[in-house]
Short mmCIF file of C-alpha atoms in Angstrom, two decimals:
data_model
loop_
_atom_site.label_atom_id
_atom_site.label_comp_id
_atom_site.label_asym_id
_atom_site.label_seq_id
_atom_site.Cartn_x
_atom_site.Cartn_y
_atom_site.Cartn_z
CA MET A 107 0.00 0.00 0.00
CA ILE A 108 1.39 3.37 -1.02
CA SER A 109 0.58 6.88 0.18
CA ALA A 110 -1.87 9.13 -1.61
CA GLN A 111 1.04 11.42 -2.55
CA GLU A 112 3.00 8.52 -4.08
CA ALA A 113 -0.10 7.31 -5.91
CA LEU A 114 -0.71 10.72 -7.44
CA LYS A 115 2.92 11.06 -8.48
CA THR A 116 2.79 7.63 -10.15
CA VAL A 117 -0.40 8.53 -11.98
CA LEU A 118 1.03 11.85 -13.18
CA ASN A 119 4.19 10.14 -14.41
CA SER A 120 1.94 8.12 -16.72
CA ALA A 121 0.45 11.19 -18.41
CA GLN A 122 0.68 11.17 -22.19
CA ASP A 123 -0.01 13.50 -25.06
CA PHE A 124 -2.89 12.39 -27.28
CA GLY A 125 -2.01 14.82 -30.02
CA VAL A 126 -3.79 17.67 -31.76
CA GLU A 127 -6.77 17.79 -34.06
CA GLU A 128 -8.36 20.56 -36.11
CA ILE A 129 -12.06 21.19 -35.66
CA PRO A 130 -14.58 23.89 -36.70
CA PHE A 131 -14.31 26.77 -34.25
CA LEU A 132 -18.01 26.59 -33.35
CA LYS A 133 -17.48 22.99 -32.18
CA SER A 134 -14.53 23.92 -29.96
CA VAL A 135 -16.24 25.20 -26.79
CA GLY A 136 -14.75 23.32 -23.84
CA SER A 137 -11.75 22.15 -25.86
CA ILE A 138 -8.16 23.05 -25.00
CA LEU A 139 -6.56 25.38 -27.52
CA LYS A 140 -3.32 24.08 -28.97
CA GLU A 141 -2.16 27.14 -30.88
CA GLU A 142 -1.66 30.81 -30.14
CA ILE A 143 -4.21 33.19 -31.61
CA PHE A 144 -2.92 36.52 -32.95
CA ALA A 145 -4.73 39.61 -34.19
CA ASP A 146 -4.79 39.61 -37.98
CA ARG A 147 -5.37 43.38 -37.91
CA ASP A 148 -5.81 46.12 -35.33
CA PHE A 149 -8.57 45.67 -32.73
CA PRO A 150 -10.78 47.52 -33.52
CA PRO A 151 -9.62 47.86 -37.13
CA PHE A 152 -10.77 51.50 -37.39
CA ASN A 153 -11.76 54.37 -35.12
CA ARG A 154 -15.17 53.02 -34.14
CA VAL A 155 -18.21 55.00 -33.07
CA SER A 156 -19.48 53.59 -29.76
CA MET A 157 -22.75 55.52 -29.38
CA ASP A 158 -25.65 56.50 -31.64
CA GLY A 159 -25.68 60.26 -32.04
CA ILE A 160 -23.82 63.01 -33.89
CA VAL A 161 -20.13 63.60 -34.43
CA ILE A 162 -18.49 67.02 -34.57
CA ASP A 163 -15.10 68.69 -34.67
CA TYR A 164 -14.41 69.41 -30.99
CA THR A 165 -12.80 72.77 -31.82
CA SER A 166 -16.19 74.18 -32.90
CA PHE A 167 -17.77 73.24 -29.56
CA LYS A 168 -14.76 74.66 -27.70
CA ASN A 169 -15.25 77.95 -29.53
CA GLY A 170 -18.83 78.16 -28.24
CA GLN A 171 -20.85 76.66 -31.07
CA ARG A 172 -23.85 74.58 -29.96
CA ALA A 173 -26.03 74.29 -33.09
CA PHE A 174 -24.75 72.15 -35.97
CA LYS A 175 -26.24 71.55 -39.39
CA ILE A 176 -26.49 67.83 -40.19
CA GLU A 177 -24.34 67.19 -43.21
CA GLY A 178 -24.93 63.45 -43.64
CA ILE A 179 -25.21 60.03 -41.99
CA GLN A 180 -22.41 57.52 -41.30
CA ALA A 181 -24.05 54.12 -40.94
CA ALA A 182 -22.39 51.03 -39.50
CA GLY A 183 -20.90 48.99 -42.32
CA SER A 184 -20.74 51.86 -44.78
CA GLU A 185 -17.56 53.34 -46.20
CA GLN A 186 -16.01 56.24 -44.33
CA ILE A 187 -17.31 59.68 -45.26
CA LYS A 188 -15.85 63.12 -44.51
CA LEU A 189 -17.11 66.08 -42.50
CA VAL A 190 -16.74 68.68 -45.22
CA ASP A 191 -17.54 71.75 -43.09
CA THR A 192 -16.14 71.49 -39.55
CA LYS A 193 -18.97 73.76 -38.33
CA ASN A 194 -21.46 71.03 -39.28
CA CYS A 195 -22.06 67.54 -37.91
CA ILE A 196 -22.76 64.03 -39.14
CA GLU A 197 -25.24 61.59 -37.64
CA VAL A 198 -23.44 58.36 -36.68
CA MET A 199 -24.53 54.87 -35.69
CA THR A 200 -22.90 52.56 -33.14
CA GLY A 201 -20.22 50.44 -34.84
CA ALA A 202 -19.70 52.85 -37.71
CA VAL A 203 -16.28 54.07 -38.80
CA LEU A 204 -15.52 57.57 -37.49
CA PRO A 205 -15.90 60.15 -40.29
CA ASN A 206 -12.84 62.13 -41.33
CA ASN A 207 -12.38 65.62 -39.83
CA ALA A 208 -14.57 64.70 -36.80
CA ASN A 209 -13.41 63.71 -33.35
CA SER A 210 -16.19 63.82 -30.72
CA VAL A 211 -19.40 61.80 -30.61
CA ILE A 212 -22.38 63.19 -28.69
CA ARG A 213 -25.24 60.85 -27.79
CA TYR A 214 -28.70 61.43 -29.23
CA GLU A 215 -29.84 61.77 -25.60
CA ASP A 216 -27.69 64.92 -25.33
CA VAL A 217 -28.94 66.67 -28.44
CA THR A 218 -32.19 67.89 -29.93
CA ILE A 219 -32.72 67.76 -33.68
CA ASP A 220 -35.11 70.06 -35.53
CA ASN A 221 -35.23 70.85 -39.26
CA GLY A 222 -31.82 69.30 -39.90
CA ILE A 223 -30.14 71.21 -37.07
CA ALA A 224 -28.66 69.33 -34.06
CA ILE A 225 -28.42 71.37 -30.86
CA ILE A 226 -26.16 70.09 -28.08
CA THR A 227 -28.00 70.34 -24.75
CA ILE A 228 -25.13 69.59 -22.35
CA ASP A 229 -22.48 72.02 -21.20
CA THR A 230 -19.41 69.81 -21.32
CA ILE A 231 -18.01 67.31 -23.79
CA ASN A 232 -14.53 65.87 -24.24
CA LYS A 233 -12.44 65.57 -27.34
CA GLY A 234 -12.45 61.94 -28.49
CA GLN A 235 -15.44 60.90 -26.37
CA ASN A 236 -17.54 57.86 -27.34
CA ILE A 237 -14.91 56.72 -29.83
CA HIS A 238 -13.27 53.30 -29.59
CA ALA A 239 -9.82 54.09 -30.95
CA LYS A 240 -8.24 51.95 -33.66
CA GLY A 241 -5.89 49.35 -32.15
CA LYS A 242 -6.86 50.15 -28.56
CA ASP A 243 -7.73 46.53 -27.73
CA GLY A 244 -4.77 45.08 -29.61
CA LYS A 245 -2.45 45.85 -32.45
CA SER A 246 -2.09 43.70 -35.54
CA GLY A 247 0.04 40.70 -34.62
CA ALA A 248 -0.73 40.97 -30.89
CA LEU A 249 -1.26 37.73 -28.96
CA LEU A 250 -4.97 37.52 -28.15
CA ILE A 251 -5.40 33.97 -26.78
CA GLN A 252 -2.70 31.88 -25.13
CA LYS A 253 -2.08 28.27 -26.06
CA ASN A 254 -3.62 25.77 -23.59
CA THR A 255 -6.61 28.03 -22.91
CA ILE A 256 -9.95 26.30 -22.35
CA ILE A 257 -12.15 27.68 -25.11
CA SER A 258 -15.33 29.40 -23.90
CA ALA A 259 -17.88 31.66 -25.56
CA ALA A 260 -15.45 34.56 -25.03
CA GLU A 261 -12.75 32.84 -27.09
CA ILE A 262 -15.28 31.90 -29.79
CA GLY A 263 -15.94 35.58 -30.44
CA VAL A 264 -12.23 36.31 -30.80
CA LEU A 265 -11.70 33.31 -33.08
CA ALA A 266 -14.50 34.52 -35.32
CA THR A 267 -13.12 38.07 -35.37
CA VAL A 268 -9.66 36.96 -36.54
CA GLY A 269 -11.09 34.57 -39.12
CA LYS A 270 -10.13 31.27 -37.41
CA SER A 271 -12.88 29.08 -38.84
CA VAL A 272 -10.84 25.96 -38.00
CA VAL A 273 -8.86 25.72 -34.77
CA LYS A 274 -6.24 23.34 -33.34
CA VAL A 275 -7.26 21.71 -30.06
CA ALA A 276 -6.06 18.88 -27.86
CA ARG A 277 -7.31 15.51 -29.04
CA GLN A 278 -9.35 13.93 -26.28
CA PRO A 279 -8.49 10.41 -25.10
CA LYS A 280 -10.82 7.64 -26.19
CA VAL A 281 -12.36 6.35 -22.96
CA MET A 282 -14.35 3.25 -22.00
CA ILE A 283 -16.05 3.15 -18.59
CA VAL A 284 -16.75 -0.35 -17.32
CA SER A 285 -18.86 -1.58 -14.42
CA THR A 286 -18.77 -5.16 -13.19
CA GLY A 287 -20.95 -7.26 -10.94
CA ASP A 288 -23.98 -9.53 -11.14
CA GLU A 289 -25.80 -7.35 -8.62
CA LEU A 290 -26.13 -4.44 -11.07
CA VAL A 291 -29.07 -3.89 -13.42
CA GLY A 292 -29.95 -1.15 -15.89
CA VAL A 293 -31.32 2.22 -14.83
CA ALA A 294 -34.73 1.55 -16.37
CA GLU A 295 -35.00 -1.94 -14.85
CA MET A 296 -36.73 -2.90 -11.62
CA PRO A 297 -34.05 -4.48 -9.42
CA LEU A 298 -34.77 -7.61 -7.41
CA ALA A 299 -34.36 -7.53 -3.65
CA HIS A 300 -30.67 -8.49 -3.96
CA GLN A 301 -29.85 -6.12 -6.84
CA ILE A 302 -29.16 -2.41 -7.36
CA ARG A 303 -29.21 -0.18 -10.42
CA ARG A 304 -26.00 0.81 -12.17
CA SER A 305 -24.98 4.32 -11.10
CA ASN A 306 -21.18 4.61 -10.86
CA VAL A 307 -20.61 4.45 -14.61
CA PHE A 308 -23.01 7.33 -15.18
CA THR A 309 -21.40 9.36 -12.42
CA LEU A 310 -18.07 8.84 -14.20
CA VAL A 311 -19.60 9.75 -17.56
CA SER A 312 -20.79 13.03 -16.04
CA LEU A 313 -17.45 13.71 -14.35
CA LEU A 314 -15.72 13.25 -17.72
CA GLU A 315 -18.26 15.45 -19.48
CA ARG A 316 -17.14 18.27 -17.17
CA LEU A 317 -13.77 17.91 -18.91
CA ASN A 318 -15.41 17.76 -22.35
CA ILE A 319 -14.34 14.11 -22.67
CA PRO A 320 -16.81 11.81 -24.46
CA SER A 321 -16.92 8.24 -23.21
CA GLU A 322 -18.57 4.91 -23.80
CA THR A 323 -19.91 2.54 -21.16
CA ALA A 324 -20.13 -1.21 -20.75
CA HIS A 325 -21.17 -3.68 -18.08
CA ILE A 326 -19.54 -7.09 -17.63
CA THR A 327 -20.84 -9.82 -15.35
CA ASP A 328 -18.64 -11.58 -12.79
CA ASP A 329 -17.45 -14.22 -15.23
CA LYS A 330 -13.68 -14.32 -15.56
CA PRO A 331 -13.42 -15.63 -19.16
CA ILE A 332 -15.93 -13.04 -20.33
CA LEU A 333 -14.14 -10.30 -18.40
CA LYS A 334 -10.83 -11.30 -19.92
CA ALA A 335 -12.10 -11.45 -23.49
CA LYS A 336 -13.89 -8.11 -23.36
CA ILE A 337 -11.08 -6.28 -21.57
CA ALA A 338 -8.55 -7.63 -24.09
CA ALA A 339 -10.62 -6.02 -26.85
CA TYR A 340 -10.97 -2.75 -24.94
CA LEU A 341 -7.20 -2.53 -24.42
CA LYS A 342 -6.76 -2.51 -28.18
CA ALA A 343 -9.51 0.00 -28.89
CA TYR A 344 -9.23 2.67 -26.17
CA ASP A 345 -6.71 5.07 -24.67
CA VAL A 346 -8.15 4.86 -21.16
CA LEU A 347 -10.20 2.26 -19.31
CA LEU A 348 -12.03 3.32 -16.14
CA PHE A 349 -13.36 0.47 -14.01
CA SER A 350 -15.72 0.68 -11.07
CA GLY A 351 -15.62 -2.35 -8.81
CA ALA A 352 -14.02 -5.81 -8.69
CA VAL A 353 -10.56 -4.63 -7.53
CA SER A 354 -10.77 -5.48 -3.83
CA LYS A 355 -10.49 -8.83 -2.04
CA GLY A 356 -13.88 -10.32 -2.84
CA LYS A 357 -14.09 -13.82 -4.26
CA TYR A 358 -15.42 -12.43 -7.54
CA ASP A 359 -13.08 -9.43 -7.73
CA PHE A 360 -11.32 -10.82 -10.79
CA LEU A 361 -9.93 -7.63 -12.29
CA PRO A 362 -6.41 -7.63 -10.75
CA GLU A 363 -5.69 -11.16 -11.97
CA VAL A 364 -7.31 -10.49 -15.35
CA PHE A 365 -5.11 -7.42 -15.78
CA GLU A 366 -2.03 -9.47 -14.91
CA GLU A 367 -2.94 -12.24 -17.36
CA LEU A 368 -3.49 -9.66 -20.12
CA GLY A 369 -0.09 -8.09 -19.53
CA VAL A 370 -1.35 -4.87 -17.97
CA GLU A 371 1.52 -3.56 -15.87
CA LYS A 372 0.46 -2.82 -12.30
CA ARG A 373 1.89 0.40 -10.92
CA PHE A 374 0.12 0.12 -7.59
CA HIS A 375 -2.82 -1.59 -5.90
CA LYS A 376 -4.14 -0.10 -2.66
CA VAL A 377 -3.60 3.45 -1.48
CA ALA A 378 -3.41 4.64 2.12
CA GLN A 379 -6.54 6.73 1.87
CA ARG A 380 -10.17 6.76 2.86
CA PRO A 381 -12.34 6.31 0.94
CA GLY A 382 -10.92 4.44 -2.05
CA LYS A 383 -8.24 2.28 -0.48
CA PRO A 384 -8.37 -0.66 -3.01
CA PHE A 385 -7.61 1.65 -6.00
CA TRP A 386 -5.70 -0.21 -8.78
CA PHE A 387 -3.65 1.62 -11.41
CA GLY A 388 -1.52 0.49 -14.33
CA TYR A 389 -1.13 0.46 -18.09
CA ALA A 390 -0.89 -1.90 -21.00
CA ALA A 391 1.98 -2.01 -23.48
CA ALA A 392 1.75 0.22 -26.52
CA LEU A 393 -0.92 -1.01 -28.90
CA SER A 394 -2.22 0.06 -32.28
CA MET A 395 -5.25 2.30 -31.90
CA MET A 396 -7.45 4.05 -34.41
CA HIS A 397 -8.69 7.45 -33.30
CA GLN A 398 -11.61 9.39 -34.69
CA GLY A 399 -10.60 10.91 -37.98
CA GLY A 400 -8.63 7.80 -38.99
CA SER A 401 -5.21 8.73 -37.62
CA GLU A 402 -3.37 5.70 -36.27
CA ASN A 403 -1.42 5.92 -33.06
CA ARG A 404 1.15 3.21 -32.25
CA ASP A 405 3.04 4.87 -29.43
CA LYS A 406 0.44 5.22 -26.70
CA LYS A 407 -0.16 2.99 -23.72
CA THR A 408 -3.65 2.14 -22.57
CA ILE A 409 -4.05 3.60 -19.11
CA VAL A 410 -6.15 1.59 -16.65
CA PHE A 411 -7.83 3.08 -13.59
CA GLY A 412 -9.43 0.43 -11.38
CA PHE A 413 -11.62 2.31 -8.91
CA PRO A 414 -13.26 0.58 -5.94
CA GLY A 415 -16.96 -0.06 -6.45
CA ASN A 416 -18.38 1.95 -3.57
CA PRO A 417 -19.92 5.12 -5.03
CA ILE A 418 -18.00 7.66 -2.94
CA SER A 419 -14.72 5.80 -3.61
CA THR A 420 -15.27 5.90 -7.37
CA PHE A 421 -16.27 9.56 -7.24
CA VAL A 422 -13.36 10.86 -5.19
CA ASN A 423 -10.73 8.76 -6.97
CA CYS A 424 -11.83 10.18 -10.31
CA LEU A 425 -11.45 13.72 -8.96
CA ALA A 426 -8.20 13.06 -7.11
CA TYR A 427 -6.37 11.01 -9.74
CA PHE A 428 -8.01 10.92 -13.17
CA TYR A 429 -8.55 14.70 -13.30
CA PRO A 430 -4.89 15.60 -12.54
CA TRP A 431 -3.72 12.88 -14.96
CA TYR A 432 -5.89 14.38 -17.69
CA TYR A 433 -4.78 17.95 -16.97
CA LYS A 434 -1.12 16.97 -17.27
CA SER A 435 -1.75 14.89 -20.40
CA VAL A 436 -3.28 17.83 -22.27
CA GLY A 437 -0.87 20.45 -20.90
CA LEU A 438 -3.42 22.28 -18.78
CA GLU A 439 -2.15 23.99 -15.62
CA VAL A 440 -4.80 24.01 -12.92
CA LYS A 441 -4.28 25.93 -9.70
CA GLU A 442 -4.85 23.97 -6.50
CA GLU A 443 -7.94 25.13 -4.64
CA THR A 444 -8.02 25.34 -0.85
CA ALA A 445 -10.59 26.04 1.85
CA ILE A 446 -10.62 26.76 5.56
CA LEU A 447 -11.87 24.01 7.83
CA ALA A 448 -14.99 25.35 9.56
CA LYS A 449 -14.82 23.07 12.60
CA ASP A 450 -12.51 20.63 14.33
CA VAL A 451 -12.18 17.14 12.87
CA SER A 452 -10.59 14.03 14.36
CA PHE A 453 -9.46 11.08 12.22
CA LYS A 454 -7.33 8.33 13.76
CA PRO A 455 -6.27 5.89 11.00
CA ASN A 456 -2.92 6.64 9.38
CA LEU A 457 -4.61 7.40 6.05
CA ALA A 458 -5.21 10.42 3.85
CA TYR A 459 -8.83 11.41 4.43
CA PHE A 460 -11.09 12.80 1.72
CA LEU A 461 -13.81 14.37 3.85
CA GLN A 462 -17.07 15.53 2.29
CA VAL A 463 -17.75 19.21 2.89
CA LYS A 464 -20.31 21.89 2.18
CA LEU A 465 -18.68 25.10 0.97
CA ALA A 466 -19.69 28.60 1.98
CA SER A 467 -18.13 32.02 1.59
CA LYS A 468 -17.57 34.07 4.74
CA LYS A 469 -16.06 37.53 4.46
CA GLY A 470 -14.43 36.59 1.18
CA GLN A 471 -12.97 33.35 2.54
CA LEU A 472 -14.03 29.86 1.41
CA MET A 473 -15.14 27.80 4.38
CA ALA A 474 -15.46 24.00 4.34
CA HIS A 475 -18.15 22.61 6.63
CA PRO A 476 -17.72 18.85 7.23
CA ILE A 477 -20.80 16.74 6.47
CA LYS A 478 -21.03 13.32 8.04
CA GLY A 479 -22.17 10.57 5.68
CA ASN A 480 -22.73 6.86 6.16
CA GLY A 481 -19.52 5.60 4.61
CA SER A 482 -18.29 5.13 1.06
CA GLY A 483 -21.52 3.48 -0.03
CA ASP A 484 -23.65 6.52 0.84
CA LEU A 485 -24.23 7.82 -2.68
CA ALA A 486 -27.05 10.12 -1.59
CA SER A 487 -24.71 12.11 0.64
CA LEU A 488 -23.02 13.58 -2.43
CA VAL A 489 -26.05 15.72 -3.18
CA LYS A 490 -25.68 17.42 0.22
CA THR A 491 -22.05 18.44 -0.30
CA ASP A 492 -19.93 20.41 -2.77
CA ALA A 493 -16.41 19.05 -2.44
CA PHE A 494 -13.93 16.83 -0.63
CA ILE A 495 -11.32 18.38 1.62
CA GLN A 496 -8.08 16.39 1.62
CA LEU A 497 -6.67 15.89 5.10
CA PRO A 498 -3.11 14.51 5.38
CA SER A 499 -2.22 11.17 6.95
CA ASP A 500 0.38 12.52 9.37
CA LYS A 501 -2.14 14.07 11.79
CA ILE A 502 -5.02 12.95 13.94
CA GLU A 503 -6.51 16.29 14.94
CA PHE A 504 -7.48 18.90 12.34
CA LYS A 505 -8.37 22.26 13.79
CA LYS A 506 -10.94 24.83 12.79
CA GLY A 507 -9.22 27.56 10.76
CA GLU A 508 -6.61 25.31 9.16
CA VAL A 509 -6.34 25.41 5.37
CA TYR A 510 -6.33 22.25 3.21
CA PRO A 511 -6.74 21.37 -0.49
CA ILE A 512 -10.21 20.70 -1.79
CA LEU A 513 -11.63 18.78 -4.74
CA LYS A 514 -14.72 20.64 -5.90
CA TYR A 515 -17.46 19.01 -7.93
CA ARG A 516 -19.94 21.90 -7.93
#
C-alpha cells in the first residue's frame, strides 16, 4: 500500500499527449486550444463610433458653437465619409467608422434635432469621447489567446473576429467506462431484492463530461473468461479504461488477476486513503489504436484506472487522480484550490482522508463545513455536499481555521 502522494505522483508520471486535431471553431467550446491566436489586424480595425448620435469637430464646440447643421449620416458597415464643413455635424450609428475631420461623438440623448439642425444640450463634452480608438484593444500581430486556454464563448468571439474558422485543439483520449458485478441492473430496470441499479458508470460519464471528454460505457458480469475477453478487446480499442468495482479482495473481484494475465503492468494496488483504499492503477503495453478521424497511433499505452466499487470511492478517486492525470496529459495547468476548515475534525487511521464538505463564503474566505455521511456506499450524501477536503495522513486532529486542499465538484 502506497501513500496518496505517491499514488498521485505515479499517476502523473503516466500522463501522455494524445495529439492535436483541427475542428470547426463553433465545435470547440470546452476544448483546449493548442495554438496561439494573434490579431490579424488592429482591434478595432478602425476608429469606431461607440454611441448612436452626432459627431463634430471638438474645436467648434470649444469655440462656443452649440447648433450644428447635419451634413450626412455615417451608418455602421458603410464606407467612411468626410465632414466637409467642420462647423457642421454628421449623424453616426454605433459600430460605424468615425468620419474624417470629426473627433467627438455626442449621444442622441444629449442633443435635440429640428429641421436638420442638431443642438447640443449639455455644457461639457470631451475631445475623443464615445470613440473606440483603432488598435486600442490590440495591435495587428498581438497575442490575443494563449495556447492551452480552455475555449469558452469569449474565445469563440475572438476566433471569429480573426477569421479562425478551424482551430487546433487537444485531441481527447478515447475512454471506455466499465462496471462489473452480477448485482447491477440497468437504470430503467426494476431491481430484485438483492440487486441495485448501475450508477457509478453514469457518475463517471458526467465527471468526464465536465472535462469535455466523451466516453462509452459497458457492463460485464462476474465471469472471468468473459471479463478477460472483453477487456482484451478494450485494451486494443481505447486510450483509457475506467473500471468501477471488482478490484478489492472479494471472491469475484477478478480484475487484478485479469489485468495481470493480459499483460497490464500494475503500478500500484491499494492506497493509504479513505475512501478508495483498493484503488488499482496500471497500463498496457503500446498497442495500435485508431482514433476518430482515422489517424493511427502506435506509441500510446492504454491507461487503466481500477476504482473501488463503492460510489464515494469511485467519485473521489476520479477527482483526485483521473482529473490531474488528464490535466497533465493535455498540458493544462490548474491551480490547487483550498478552503478553511470550519470546525474541528478528528481522524485516527494513518490514512489520507477525503472528507465531504459543504462550501460557503464568509467575508471573502471559502469555508469547508464537514458533512457526516454513512460511509463510502452513501451515494445520496453527495447531493448534500460540494467538495472533498483532503486531510493529510500525518495528523489525527485537524483544527478549525486550518487550510487544506479541496476537490470541488460543484
